[in-house]
Amino acid sequence: MEEGQYSEIEELPRKRCCRRRTQIVLLGLVTAALWAGLLTLLLLWHWDTTQTVKQLEERAARNVSQVSKNLERHHGDQMAQKSQSTQIWQDLEELRAEQQRLKSQDSELSWNLNGLQADLSSFKSQELNERNAASDLLERLREEVMKLRMELQVSNGFVCNMCPEKWINFQRKCYYFGKGTKQWLHARYACEDMEGQLVSIHSPEEQDFLTKHASHTGSWIGLRNLNLKGEFIWVDGSPVDYSNWAPGEPTSQSQGKDCVMMRGSSHWNNAFCDRKLGAWVCDRLATCAPPASEGSTESLGPESRSSPDGRLPAPSAPLHS
């Protein structure tokens, strides 16, 4: 009885010891499994990390290669642009040189053109002056011929006192006293349209006659300064053998006063040619008629015969100078 109990007591520690061993073994197995799982996870993480690093390296290598290619392409483009810039600069320099050459040539052409224009203007002015001088000379010659013819007719008994209507005779000349506002040049044209000219005055008697009939407000007469010397001349080219200037006239201080007017007091003074006066005086030679005893006008030349209104069958109108 006692031996059985004692054996049971001895078996209890053995069972406990076996359990502990079993638990320790199980614990070791669980620990080993845990470490194995941890190692597996670490290996998997390491492998995944290694793969990721490899992919990053490959991608970085590709990016580096692409960047290198881009750098080479950029460098090539930069060299091409530099070469192109050099070529453009050379072309620009050539264009500047060509522009300077054309500018110089244009200046030379412009200078030549200005010279030609000046020569042409001078030639035209000279031609116009020569034409005007020839026209004035022709008119003066015609006037002299008519005067000589009149003297011849007077010596043959002709009466030279016929004037057109509204013209007044005085000493073998006819005078027209025009009314209306005109400048000096327009008054001259008006006289020429009537086959006359602005009056030229050569004696005190003629001046007295004009004073009686002229406007009291002032009238244009045919005296004018045509140069810078202050020398006045008659438009018909006749000599200035008589003058009736007002005291202090002609004034030389005011430039542009190149035309002459006759005041109501009969005195003359120079005035601006564009001034508008209300009157002007024209003159022309009178027409000659044969003595009353001869009766017929057939002995007269064609220029001497007068029309029914007393006008001369006029020669061609003088040119405006």
CSV table of C-alpha atoms in Angstrom, one decimal:
chain,number,residue,atom,x,y,z
A,1,MET,CA,0.0,0.0,0.0
A,2,GLU,CA,2.7,2.4,1.0
A,3,GLU,CA,4.8,1.4,-2.0
A,4,GLY,CA,2.0,2.2,-4.4
A,5,GLN,CA,1.5,5.6,-2.9
A,6,TYR,CA,5.2,6.3,-3.1
A,7,SER,CA,5.3,5.4,-6.8
A,8,GLU,CA,2.5,7.7,-7.6
A,9,ILE,CA,4.2,10.5,-5.8
A,10,GLU,CA,7.4,9.9,-7.8
A,11,GLU,CA,5.4,9.9,-11.1
A,12,LEU,CA,3.9,13.4,-10.5
A,13,PRO,CA,7.2,15.3,-10.8
A,14,ARG,CA,8.1,13.3,-13.8
A,15,LYS,CA,4.8,14.3,-15.5
A,16,ARG,CA,5.3,17.9,-14.5
A,17,CYS,CA,8.8,17.9,-15.8
A,18,CYS,CA,7.6,16.4,-19.1
A,19,ARG,CA,4.9,19.1,-19.4
A,20,ARG,CA,7.5,21.8,-18.9
A,21,ARG,CA,9.7,20.3,-21.5
A,22,THR,CA,6.8,20.0,-23.8
A,23,GLN,CA,5.9,23.6,-23.1
A,24,ILE,CA,9.5,24.7,-23.6
A,25,VAL,CA,9.7,22.8,-26.8
A,26,LEU,CA,6.5,24.3,-28.0
A,27,LEU,CA,7.6,27.7,-26.9
A,28,GLY,CA,10.9,27.2,-28.7
A,29,LEU,CA,9.1,26.0,-31.8
A,30,VAL,CA,6.8,29.0,-31.7
A,31,THR,CA,9.7,31.3,-31.1
A,32,ALA,CA,11.6,29.6,-34.0
A,33,ALA,CA,8.5,30.0,-36.2
A,34,LEU,CA,8.2,33.7,-35.2
A,35,TRP,CA,11.9,34.3,-36.0
A,36,ALA,CA,11.5,32.3,-39.2
A,37,GLY,CA,8.5,34.5,-40.2
A,38,LEU,CA,10.4,37.6,-39.2
A,39,LEU,CA,13.4,36.6,-41.2
A,40,THR,CA,11.1,35.7,-44.1
A,41,LEU,CA,9.5,39.2,-43.9
A,42,LEU,CA,13.0,40.8,-43.6
A,43,LEU,CA,14.1,38.8,-46.6
A,44,LEU,CA,11.0,39.7,-48.6
A,45,TRP,CA,11.4,43.4,-47.6
A,46,HIS,CA,15.1,43.3,-48.5
A,47,TRP,CA,14.3,41.7,-51.9
A,48,ASP,CA,11.5,44.2,-52.6
A,49,THR,CA,13.8,47.0,-51.6
A,50,THR,CA,16.5,45.6,-53.8
A,51,GLN,CA,14.1,45.4,-56.7
A,52,THR,CA,12.9,49.0,-56.1
A,53,VAL,CA,16.5,50.2,-55.9
A,54,LYS,CA,17.3,48.4,-59.1
A,55,GLN,CA,14.3,50.0,-60.8
A,56,LEU,CA,15.3,53.4,-59.5
A,57,GLU,CA,18.8,52.9,-60.7
A,58,GLU,CA,17.6,51.8,-64.1
A,59,ARG,CA,15.2,54.7,-64.3
A,60,ALA,CA,17.9,57.1,-63.1
A,61,ALA,CA,20.3,55.6,-65.7
A,62,ARG,CA,17.6,56.1,-68.4
A,63,ASN,CA,17.0,59.7,-67.1
A,64,VAL,CA,20.7,60.4,-67.1
A,65,SER,CA,21.0,59.1,-70.6
A,66,GLN,CA,18.1,61.1,-71.8
A,67,VAL,CA,19.4,64.2,-70.0
A,68,SER,CA,22.8,63.6,-71.6
A,69,LYS,CA,21.2,63.3,-75.0
A,70,ASN,CA,19.2,66.4,-74.4
A,71,LEU,CA,22.4,68.2,-73.3
A,72,GLU,CA,24.2,67.1,-76.4
A,73,ARG,CA,21.2,68.1,-78.5
A,74,HIS,CA,21.0,71.5,-76.7
A,75,HIS,CA,24.7,71.9,-77.1
A,76,GLY,CA,24.4,71.2,-80.8
A,77,ASP,CA,21.5,73.6,-81.1
A,78,GLN,CA,23.5,76.2,-79.2
A,79,MET,CA,26.4,75.8,-81.6
A,80,ALA,CA,24.1,76.0,-84.6
A,81,GLN,CA,22.4,79.1,-83.1
A,82,LYS,CA,25.8,80.6,-82.5
A,83,SER,CA,26.8,79.9,-86.1
A,84,GLN,CA,23.5,81.2,-87.3
A,85,SER,CA,24.0,84.3,-85.1
A,86,THR,CA,27.4,84.9,-86.5
A,87,GLN,CA,26.0,84.6,-90.1
A,88,ILE,CA,23.2,86.9,-89.2
A,89,TRP,CA,25.6,89.4,-87.8
A,90,GLN,CA,27.7,89.2,-90.9
A,91,ASP,CA,24.6,89.7,-93.0
A,92,LEU,CA,23.6,92.6,-90.8
A,93,GLU,CA,27.0,94.2,-91.3
A,94,GLU,CA,26.8,93.7,-95.0
A,95,LEU,CA,23.3,95.3,-95.0
A,96,ARG,CA,24.6,98.2,-93.0
A,97,ALA,CA,27.4,98.7,-95.4
A,98,GLU,CA,25.0,98.5,-98.4
A,99,GLN,CA,22.6,100.9,-96.6
A,100,GLN,CA,25.5,103.3,-96.1
A,101,ARG,CA,26.5,103.0,-99.7
A,102,LEU,CA,22.9,103.5,-100.9
A,103,LYS,CA,22.6,106.5,-98.6
A,104,SER,CA,25.7,108.0,-99.9
A,105,GLN,CA,24.6,107.3,-103.5
A,106,ASP,CA,21.1,108.7,-102.7
A,107,SER,CA,22.8,111.9,-101.3
A,108,GLU,CA,24.8,112.2,-104.4
A,109,LEU,CA,21.8,111.6,-106.6
A,110,SER,CA,19.8,114.1,-104.5
A,111,TRP,CA,22.6,116.7,-104.9
A,112,ASN,CA,22.7,116.1,-108.6
A,113,LEU,CA,18.9,116.3,-108.8
A,114,ASN,CA,18.9,119.6,-106.8
A,115,GLY,CA,21.6,120.9,-109.2
A,116,LEU,CA,19.5,119.9,-112.2
A,117,GLN,CA,16.4,121.4,-110.7
A,118,ALA,CA,18.3,124.6,-109.9
A,119,ASP,CA,19.7,124.7,-113.5
A,120,LEU,CA,16.2,124.0,-114.9
A,121,SER,CA,14.7,126.7,-112.7
A,122,SER,CA,17.5,129.1,-113.7
A,123,PHE,CA,17.0,128.2,-117.4
A,124,LYS,CA,13.2,128.7,-117.2
A,125,SER,CA,13.7,132.0,-115.3
A,126,GLN,CA,16.3,133.1,-117.9
A,127,GLU,CA,14.0,132.0,-120.7
A,128,LEU,CA,11.0,133.8,-119.2
A,129,ASN,CA,13.1,136.9,-118.6
A,130,GLU,CA,14.3,136.8,-122.2
A,131,ARG,CA,10.8,136.3,-123.5
A,132,ASN,CA,9.5,139.1,-121.4
A,133,ALA,CA,12.4,141.3,-122.5
A,134,ALA,CA,11.8,140.4,-126.1
A,135,SER,CA,8.0,141.1,-125.7
A,136,ASP,CA,8.7,144.4,-124.0
A,137,LEU,CA,11.2,145.3,-126.7
A,138,LEU,CA,8.7,144.3,-129.4
A,139,GLU,CA,6.0,146.4,-127.8
A,140,ARG,CA,8.3,149.4,-127.5
A,141,LEU,CA,9.3,149.0,-131.1
A,142,ARG,CA,5.7,148.8,-132.1
A,143,GLU,CA,5.0,151.9,-130.1
A,144,GLU,CA,7.9,153.7,-131.7
A,145,VAL,CA,6.7,152.7,-135.2
A,146,MET,CA,3.2,153.9,-134.4
A,147,LYS,CA,4.6,157.2,-133.1
A,148,LEU,CA,6.7,157.6,-136.2
A,149,ARG,CA,3.8,156.7,-138.4
A,150,MET,CA,1.7,159.2,-136.6
A,151,GLU,CA,4.3,161.9,-137.1
A,152,LEU,CA,4.4,161.1,-140.8
A,153,GLN,CA,0.6,161.3,-141.0
A,154,VAL,CA,0.5,164.6,-139.1
A,155,SER,CA,3.1,166.0,-141.5
A,156,ASN,CA,0.7,164.9,-144.3
A,157,GLY,CA,-2.2,166.8,-142.8
A,158,PHE,CA,-3.8,164.0,-140.8
A,159,VAL,CA,-5.6,164.7,-137.6
A,160,CYS,CA,-4.6,162.3,-134.8
A,161,ASN,CA,-7.2,162.8,-132.1
A,162,MET,CA,-9.6,159.9,-132.6
A,163,CYS,CA,-10.2,157.8,-129.4
A,164,PRO,CA,-12.4,154.8,-128.6
A,165,GLU,CA,-15.6,155.3,-126.7
A,166,LYS,CA,-15.1,156.4,-123.1
A,167,TRP,CA,-11.5,157.3,-123.8
A,168,ILE,CA,-10.5,161.0,-123.6
A,169,ASN,CA,-8.0,162.6,-126.1
A,170,PHE,CA,-5.1,164.8,-125.0
A,171,GLN,CA,-2.1,165.6,-127.2
A,172,ARG,CA,-2.5,162.7,-129.6
A,173,LYS,CA,-3.0,160.2,-126.8
A,174,CYS,CA,-6.2,158.6,-125.5
A,175,TYR,CA,-6.8,158.1,-121.7
A,176,TYR,CA,-9.1,155.8,-119.9
A,177,PHE,CA,-10.0,156.4,-116.3
A,178,GLY,CA,-10.9,153.1,-114.9
A,179,LYS,CA,-13.1,152.5,-111.8
A,180,GLY,CA,-13.2,149.5,-109.6
A,181,THR,CA,-11.0,148.0,-106.8
A,182,LYS,CA,-7.9,146.4,-108.3
A,183,GLN,CA,-4.3,145.6,-107.4
A,184,TRP,CA,-1.5,147.2,-109.5
A,185,LEU,CA,-1.0,144.0,-111.7
A,186,HIS,CA,-4.7,143.5,-112.3
A,187,ALA,CA,-5.0,147.2,-113.3
A,188,ARG,CA,-2.2,146.6,-115.8
A,189,TYR,CA,-4.0,143.6,-117.2
A,190,ALA,CA,-7.2,145.6,-117.5
A,191,CYS,CA,-5.4,148.2,-119.6
A,192,GLU,CA,-3.8,145.6,-121.8
A,193,ASP,CA,-7.2,144.0,-122.4
A,194,MET,CA,-8.3,147.3,-123.8
A,195,GLU,CA,-5.2,147.5,-126.1
A,196,GLY,CA,-3.6,150.1,-123.8
A,197,GLN,CA,-1.2,150.2,-120.9
A,198,LEU,CA,-1.0,151.8,-117.5
A,199,VAL,CA,-0.4,155.5,-118.1
A,200,SER,CA,3.1,157.0,-118.3
A,201,ILE,CA,3.4,160.7,-117.6
A,202,HIS,CA,6.1,162.9,-119.3
A,203,SER,CA,5.1,166.5,-118.7
A,204,PRO,CA,3.4,168.9,-116.3
A,205,GLU,CA,0.7,169.6,-118.9
A,206,GLU,CA,-0.1,165.9,-119.1
A,207,GLN,CA,-0.1,165.7,-115.2
A,208,ASP,CA,-2.5,168.6,-115.0
A,209,PHE,CA,-4.8,166.9,-117.5
A,210,LEU,CA,-4.8,163.7,-115.5
A,211,THR,CA,-5.3,165.4,-112.2
A,212,LYS,CA,-8.5,167.0,-113.6
A,213,HIS,CA,-10.0,163.7,-114.6
A,214,ALA,CA,-8.5,161.1,-112.2
A,215,SER,CA,-10.1,159.9,-109.0
A,216,HIS,CA,-9.5,162.0,-105.9
A,217,THR,CA,-9.0,158.8,-103.9
A,218,GLY,CA,-5.9,157.7,-105.8
A,219,SER,CA,-5.2,155.8,-109.0
A,220,TRP,CA,-2.6,153.3,-110.2
A,221,ILE,CA,-0.1,154.6,-112.8
A,222,GLY,CA,2.4,152.6,-114.9
A,223,LEU,CA,5.5,153.3,-112.8
A,224,ARG,CA,7.1,150.5,-111.0
A,225,ASN,CA,10.4,149.5,-109.3
A,226,LEU,CA,11.6,146.2,-110.9
A,227,ASN,CA,15.0,145.8,-109.2
A,228,LEU,CA,16.6,146.2,-105.8
A,229,LYS,CA,18.3,149.5,-106.7
A,230,GLY,CA,15.2,151.6,-106.2
A,231,GLU,CA,15.1,152.6,-109.8
A,232,PHE,CA,11.5,153.2,-111.1
A,233,ILE,CA,10.7,152.6,-114.8
A,234,TRP,CA,7.6,153.0,-116.9
A,235,VAL,CA,5.9,149.8,-118.0
A,236,ASP,CA,6.0,151.0,-121.7
A,237,GLY,CA,9.8,151.3,-121.5
A,238,SER,CA,9.7,155.1,-122.0
A,239,PRO,CA,12.3,157.2,-120.2
A,240,VAL,CA,11.5,158.7,-116.8
A,241,ASP,CA,11.9,162.3,-118.0
A,242,TYR,CA,9.3,163.8,-115.6
A,243,SER,CA,8.3,163.0,-112.0
A,244,ASN,CA,5.9,164.5,-109.5
A,245,TRP,CA,6.8,162.7,-106.2
A,246,ALA,CA,5.2,163.9,-103.0
A,247,PRO,CA,7.6,165.2,-100.4
A,248,GLY,CA,9.6,162.4,-98.9
A,249,GLU,CA,8.7,160.0,-101.7
A,250,PRO,CA,9.6,157.5,-102.8
A,251,THR,CA,10.2,155.9,-99.5
A,252,SER,CA,13.1,153.4,-99.5
A,253,GLN,CA,12.7,152.2,-95.9
A,254,SER,CA,9.7,149.9,-96.5
A,255,GLN,CA,10.6,147.0,-98.7
A,256,GLY,CA,7.8,145.8,-101.1
A,257,LYS,CA,6.5,149.3,-102.0
A,258,ASP,CA,7.4,148.8,-105.7
A,259,CYS,CA,4.3,150.2,-107.4
A,260,VAL,CA,3.3,153.8,-107.8
A,261,MET,CA,0.0,155.5,-107.3
A,262,MET,CA,-1.2,159.1,-108.2
A,263,ARG,CA,-3.0,160.8,-105.3
A,264,GLY,CA,-5.9,163.1,-105.8
A,265,SER,CA,-3.5,166.0,-105.2
A,266,SER,CA,-1.6,164.9,-108.3
A,267,HIS,CA,1.5,163.9,-106.3
A,268,TRP,CA,2.9,160.3,-106.6
A,269,ASN,CA,3.9,157.9,-103.9
A,270,ASN,CA,5.1,154.3,-103.9
A,271,ALA,CA,2.8,151.7,-102.4
A,272,PHE,CA,2.6,147.9,-102.0
A,273,CYS,CA,1.6,146.3,-105.3
A,274,ASP,CA,-1.0,144.1,-103.6
A,275,ARG,CA,-2.8,147.2,-102.2
A,276,LYS,CA,-6.3,147.6,-103.7
A,277,LEU,CA,-7.1,151.0,-105.2
A,278,GLY,CA,-10.5,152.1,-106.6
A,279,ALA,CA,-9.1,153.6,-109.8
A,280,TRP,CA,-6.5,153.3,-112.4
A,281,VAL,CA,-5.5,155.2,-115.6
A,282,CYS,CA,-4.7,153.7,-119.0
A,283,ASP,CA,-3.3,155.4,-122.1
A,284,ARG,CA,-2.8,154.5,-125.8
A,285,LEU,CA,-2.0,156.4,-129.0
A,286,ALA,CA,-4.8,158.2,-130.7
A,287,THR,CA,-6.0,157.2,-134.1
A,288,CYS,CA,-5.3,159.4,-137.1
A,289,ALA,CA,-7.9,160.5,-139.7
A,290,PRO,CA,-7.2,162.2,-143.1
A,291,PRO,CA,-7.9,165.9,-143.6
A,292,ALA,CA,-11.6,166.6,-144.0
A,293,SER,CA,-10.9,167.8,-147.6
A,294,GLU,CA,-9.7,164.4,-148.7
A,295,GLY,CA,-12.8,162.7,-147.3
A,296,SER,CA,-12.0,159.1,-148.1
A,297,THR,CA,-10.3,156.7,-145.7
A,298,GLU,CA,-8.9,154.6,-148.5
A,299,SER,CA,-5.6,156.4,-148.4
A,300,LEU,CA,-5.1,155.2,-144.8
A,301,GLY,CA,-3.3,152.0,-144.2
A,302,PRO,CA,-5.2,149.1,-142.7
A,303,GLU,CA,-3.9,149.9,-139.2
A,304,SER,CA,-5.1,153.6,-139.4
A,305,ARG,CA,-8.7,152.9,-140.2
A,306,SER,CA,-10.9,153.2,-137.2
A,307,SER,CA,-14.0,151.1,-136.6
A,308,PRO,CA,-17.4,152.7,-136.3
A,309,ASP,CA,-17.0,153.2,-132.6
A,310,GLY,CA,-13.7,155.0,-133.1
A,311,ARG,CA,-11.4,152.1,-132.1
A,312,LEU,CA,-8.3,151.2,-133.9
A,313,PRO,CA,-8.5,147.8,-135.7
A,314,ALA,CA,-6.1,146.7,-133.1
A,315,PRO,CA,-2.8,145.0,-133.5
A,316,SER,CA,-2.3,141.8,-131.7
A,317,ALA,CA,-2.7,142.2,-127.9
A,318,PRO,CA,0.6,142.6,-126.2
A,319,LEU,CA,1.9,139.7,-124.0
A,320,HIS,CA,1.6,140.1,-120.2
A,321,SER,CA,5.1,140.5,-118.8
